[in-house]
């Protein structure tokens, strides 16, 4: 599995993905699931992927090579974010057309999902989740985040902390804590992490960073969080129930 | 769905279950999923159930009426906790024999799982998880808890807080926080909650309590926790990454 989270707040966009891929517990490897298409001053698009790696890598290749729509349209020339989400949907449908029957014959589900966030000059910052069927939904101010992969472990902390008005640095910490919860409780997501930060209207990527096991900040965050959680539990008074 | 958690620590056993049942979003009701068999001084057994309600209620009825083993054995006369876990397994196998084919013909999975904890005089306190196939595993000091139902939301807080040496009151708070995370992020688990506490070697139930929406302690715990989490996030320094 995988864990990827995208957060769209007033100040901008956070994208965070783990890098573990596995085909059974015997085949574990590190792959990038966070891809960036950027032309500074004109567009920044960030795509994160979950699901069957052969499918998601094929989708990324189609998006790069313009084979999704049959007209040479790529994420570098598509005119709007809505059209970009449709293009990702078209790419996954094309791979479904090519591969799904053969996968089914081998008893393998056609599993793939995508988070696509970004902004194109003159238009607003948007964040979409594209399903395996090629359809998609969009993050809204009421629910300013989307997740794919192993989503449940990391959801409670986001539900407690994040709103559209949360600052970008606070949202970043929330994303890292959500990932920390997932890493702690599920071995199918793993370090290193890929992080991208896009400040709204910047039209260039603010930060792209690989967070490794040795990353001092992430290491400190995990320790501070562990201690803070323990203190928060400690602060809860005992019930006066007797037994 | 459902969320039930059992914790077996040095001081005793915590059992906590929600009460929501649903057959689609149109059919939501409150049912007890936590059942107690007790003869003070001799035995206390606590069973929690998840899965298809028709299956789990049938299993509980078989356990009450002695129809699981064909020899009149019930949870009130089975000699050991290991035999009690086998009896629950036998009951679910019997219901599988009766119902699974008809369920399959309607496209319904045979889903059921159980947490069985308790102690019988002269023997030690144990906690088991029984699967739909009737086989079972046991909690150990290294991993002193078991969950059934919607388990993922509430797992990170337990993984951070609970060990076998955690006191019973602290474990109780941890169980309630784990439930709170699940309630917050998933509508398929809901209030009220059923709680049972068994102090090791007491051979009588320490506490059995239904926690409703109006429960002052649980209400306060949720608020203290929300504030404590926010403070714990706040306490994490910002990264010195620039963008």
PDB file of C-alpha atoms in Angstrom, chain B residues 99-192:
ATOM      1  CA  UNK B  99     -26.231 -19.951   7.013  1.00  0.00           C
ATOM      2  CA  UNK B 100     -23.146 -19.388   4.837  1.00  0.00           C
ATOM      3  CA  UNK B 101     -24.445 -21.005   1.646  1.00  0.00           C
ATOM      4  CA  UNK B 102     -27.682 -19.037   1.747  1.00  0.00           C
ATOM      5  CA  UNK B 103     -25.798 -15.831   2.491  1.00  0.00           C
ATOM      6  CA  UNK B 104     -23.439 -16.484  -0.404  1.00  0.00           C
ATOM      7  CA  UNK B 105     -26.370 -17.053  -2.738  1.00  0.00           C
ATOM      8  CA  UNK B 106     -27.493 -13.518  -1.826  1.00  0.00           C
ATOM      9  CA  UNK B 107     -23.987 -12.141  -2.342  1.00  0.00           C
ATOM     10  CA  UNK B 108     -23.449 -11.542   1.380  1.00  0.00           C
ATOM     11  CA  UNK B 109     -20.106 -12.323   2.988  1.00  0.00           C
ATOM     12  CA  UNK B 110     -19.999 -14.413   6.122  1.00  0.00           C
ATOM     13  CA  UNK B 111     -18.387 -11.736   8.299  1.00  0.00           C
ATOM     14  CA  UNK B 112     -18.010 -12.068  12.042  1.00  0.00           C
ATOM     15  CA  UNK B 113     -15.269 -11.599  14.601  1.00  0.00           C
ATOM     16  CA  UNK B 114     -15.156 -11.724  18.357  1.00  0.00           C
ATOM     17  CA  UNK B 115     -13.091 -10.602  21.312  1.00  0.00           C
ATOM     18  CA  UNK B 116     -13.347 -12.927  24.292  1.00  0.00           C
ATOM     19  CA  UNK B 117     -11.698 -11.967  27.562  1.00  0.00           C
ATOM     20  CA  UNK B 118     -12.007 -13.212  31.093  1.00  0.00           C
ATOM     21  CA  UNK B 119     -10.863 -15.447  33.886  1.00  0.00           C
ATOM     22  CA  UNK B 120     -12.019 -18.678  35.496  1.00  0.00           C
ATOM     23  CA  UNK B 121     -11.155 -19.538  39.116  1.00  0.00           C
ATOM     24  CA  UNK B 122      -7.671 -21.040  39.491  1.00  0.00           C
ATOM     25  CA  UNK B 123      -6.629 -19.965  35.995  1.00  0.00           C
ATOM     26  CA  UNK B 124      -5.163 -16.852  34.459  1.00  0.00           C
ATOM     27  CA  UNK B 125      -6.840 -13.892  32.790  1.00  0.00           C
ATOM     28  CA  UNK B 126      -6.760 -14.208  28.986  1.00  0.00           C
ATOM     29  CA  UNK B 127      -7.955 -12.299  25.925  1.00  0.00           C
ATOM     30  CA  UNK B 128      -8.665 -13.901  22.539  1.00  0.00           C
ATOM     31  CA  UNK B 129      -9.797 -12.800  19.102  1.00  0.00           C
ATOM     32  CA  UNK B 130     -11.924 -15.380  17.311  1.00  0.00           C
ATOM     33  CA  UNK B 131     -12.187 -15.185  13.515  1.00  0.00           C
ATOM     34  CA  UNK B 132     -15.112 -16.033  11.260  1.00  0.00           C
ATOM     35  CA  UNK B 133     -13.423 -19.366  10.513  1.00  0.00           C
ATOM     36  CA  UNK B 134     -13.578 -20.264  14.209  1.00  0.00           C
ATOM     37  CA  UNK B 135      -9.824 -20.124  14.752  1.00  0.00           C
ATOM     38  CA  UNK B 136      -8.365 -17.648  17.196  1.00  0.00           C
ATOM     39  CA  UNK B 137      -5.329 -15.727  18.425  1.00  0.00           C
ATOM     40  CA  UNK B 138      -4.431 -14.414  21.864  1.00  0.00           C
ATOM     41  CA  UNK B 139      -3.177 -11.073  23.168  1.00  0.00           C
ATOM     42  CA  UNK B 140       0.339 -11.205  24.591  1.00  0.00           C
ATOM     43  CA  UNK B 141       2.374  -8.896  26.850  1.00  0.00           C
ATOM     44  CA  UNK B 142       4.200  -7.547  23.768  1.00  0.00           C
ATOM     45  CA  UNK B 143       0.906  -6.579  22.106  1.00  0.00           C
ATOM     46  CA  UNK B 144      -1.565  -6.371  24.964  1.00  0.00           C
ATOM     47  CA  UNK B 145      -4.607  -5.385  22.936  1.00  0.00           C
ATOM     48  CA  UNK B 146      -6.905  -6.714  20.243  1.00  0.00           C
ATOM     49  CA  UNK B 147      -9.403  -4.876  18.053  1.00  0.00           C
ATOM     50  CA  UNK B 148     -12.313  -5.838  15.796  1.00  0.00           C
ATOM     51  CA  UNK B 149     -14.399  -3.830  13.339  1.00  0.00           C
ATOM     52  CA  UNK B 150     -13.164  -0.416  12.189  1.00  0.00           C
ATOM     53  CA  UNK B 151      -9.756  -0.857  13.794  1.00  0.00           C
ATOM     54  CA  UNK B 152      -7.460   1.525  11.966  1.00  0.00           C
ATOM     55  CA  UNK B 153      -8.548   4.976  13.179  1.00  0.00           C
ATOM     56  CA  UNK B 154      -8.042   4.027  16.812  1.00  0.00           C
ATOM     57  CA  UNK B 155      -4.812   2.080  16.448  1.00  0.00           C
ATOM     58  CA  UNK B 156      -2.163   4.846  16.414  1.00  0.00           C
ATOM     59  CA  UNK B 157      -3.072   6.183  19.866  1.00  0.00           C
ATOM     60  CA  UNK B 158      -2.925   2.683  21.358  1.00  0.00           C
ATOM     61  CA  UNK B 159       0.397   1.964  19.672  1.00  0.00           C
ATOM     62  CA  UNK B 160       1.761   5.167  21.213  1.00  0.00           C
ATOM     63  CA  UNK B 161       0.388   4.797  24.726  1.00  0.00           C
ATOM     64  CA  UNK B 162      -0.359   1.233  25.799  1.00  0.00           C
ATOM     65  CA  UNK B 163       1.963  -1.383  27.218  1.00  0.00           C
ATOM     66  CA  UNK B 164       1.330  -4.376  29.459  1.00  0.00           C
ATOM     67  CA  UNK B 165       2.547  -2.300  32.442  1.00  0.00           C
ATOM     68  CA  UNK B 166       0.108   0.549  31.783  1.00  0.00           C
ATOM     69  CA  UNK B 167      -2.215   0.944  34.762  1.00  0.00           C
ATOM     70  CA  UNK B 168      -5.881   0.028  34.411  1.00  0.00           C
ATOM     71  CA  UNK B 169      -7.102   3.645  34.663  1.00  0.00           C
ATOM     72  CA  UNK B 170      -4.573   4.808  32.064  1.00  0.00           C
ATOM     73  CA  UNK B 171      -5.543   1.893  29.803  1.00  0.00           C
ATOM     74  CA  UNK B 172      -9.190   2.874  30.211  1.00  0.00           C
ATOM     75  CA  UNK B 173      -8.402   6.421  29.071  1.00  0.00           C
ATOM     76  CA  UNK B 174      -6.413   5.033  26.142  1.00  0.00           C
ATOM     77  CA  UNK B 175      -9.374   2.846  25.123  1.00  0.00           C
ATOM     78  CA  UNK B 176     -11.749   5.810  25.331  1.00  0.00           C
ATOM     79  CA  UNK B 177      -9.363   7.965  23.242  1.00  0.00           C
ATOM     80  CA  UNK B 178      -9.043   5.192  20.680  1.00  0.00           C
ATOM     81  CA  UNK B 179     -12.843   5.065  20.486  1.00  0.00           C
ATOM     82  CA  UNK B 180     -13.007   8.868  20.275  1.00  0.00           C
ATOM     83  CA  UNK B 181     -10.690   8.867  17.232  1.00  0.00           C
ATOM     84  CA  UNK B 182     -12.920   6.284  15.569  1.00  0.00           C
ATOM     85  CA  UNK B 183     -16.153   8.132  16.367  1.00  0.00           C
ATOM     86  CA  UNK B 184     -14.660  11.370  15.064  1.00  0.00           C
ATOM     87  CA  UNK B 185     -13.515   9.969  11.720  1.00  0.00           C
ATOM     88  CA  UNK B 186     -16.075   7.267  10.872  1.00  0.00           C
ATOM     89  CA  UNK B 187     -19.844   7.374  11.089  1.00  0.00           C
ATOM     90  CA  UNK B 188     -20.226   3.594  11.174  1.00  0.00           C
ATOM     91  CA  UNK B 189     -19.277   3.525  14.856  1.00  0.00           C
ATOM     92  CA  UNK B 190     -21.470   5.494  17.256  1.00  0.00           C
ATOM     93  CA  UNK B 191     -22.477   6.295  20.806  1.00  0.00           C
ATOM     94  CA  UNK B 192     -23.516   5.036  23.303  1.00  0.00           C
TER      95      UNK B 192
END
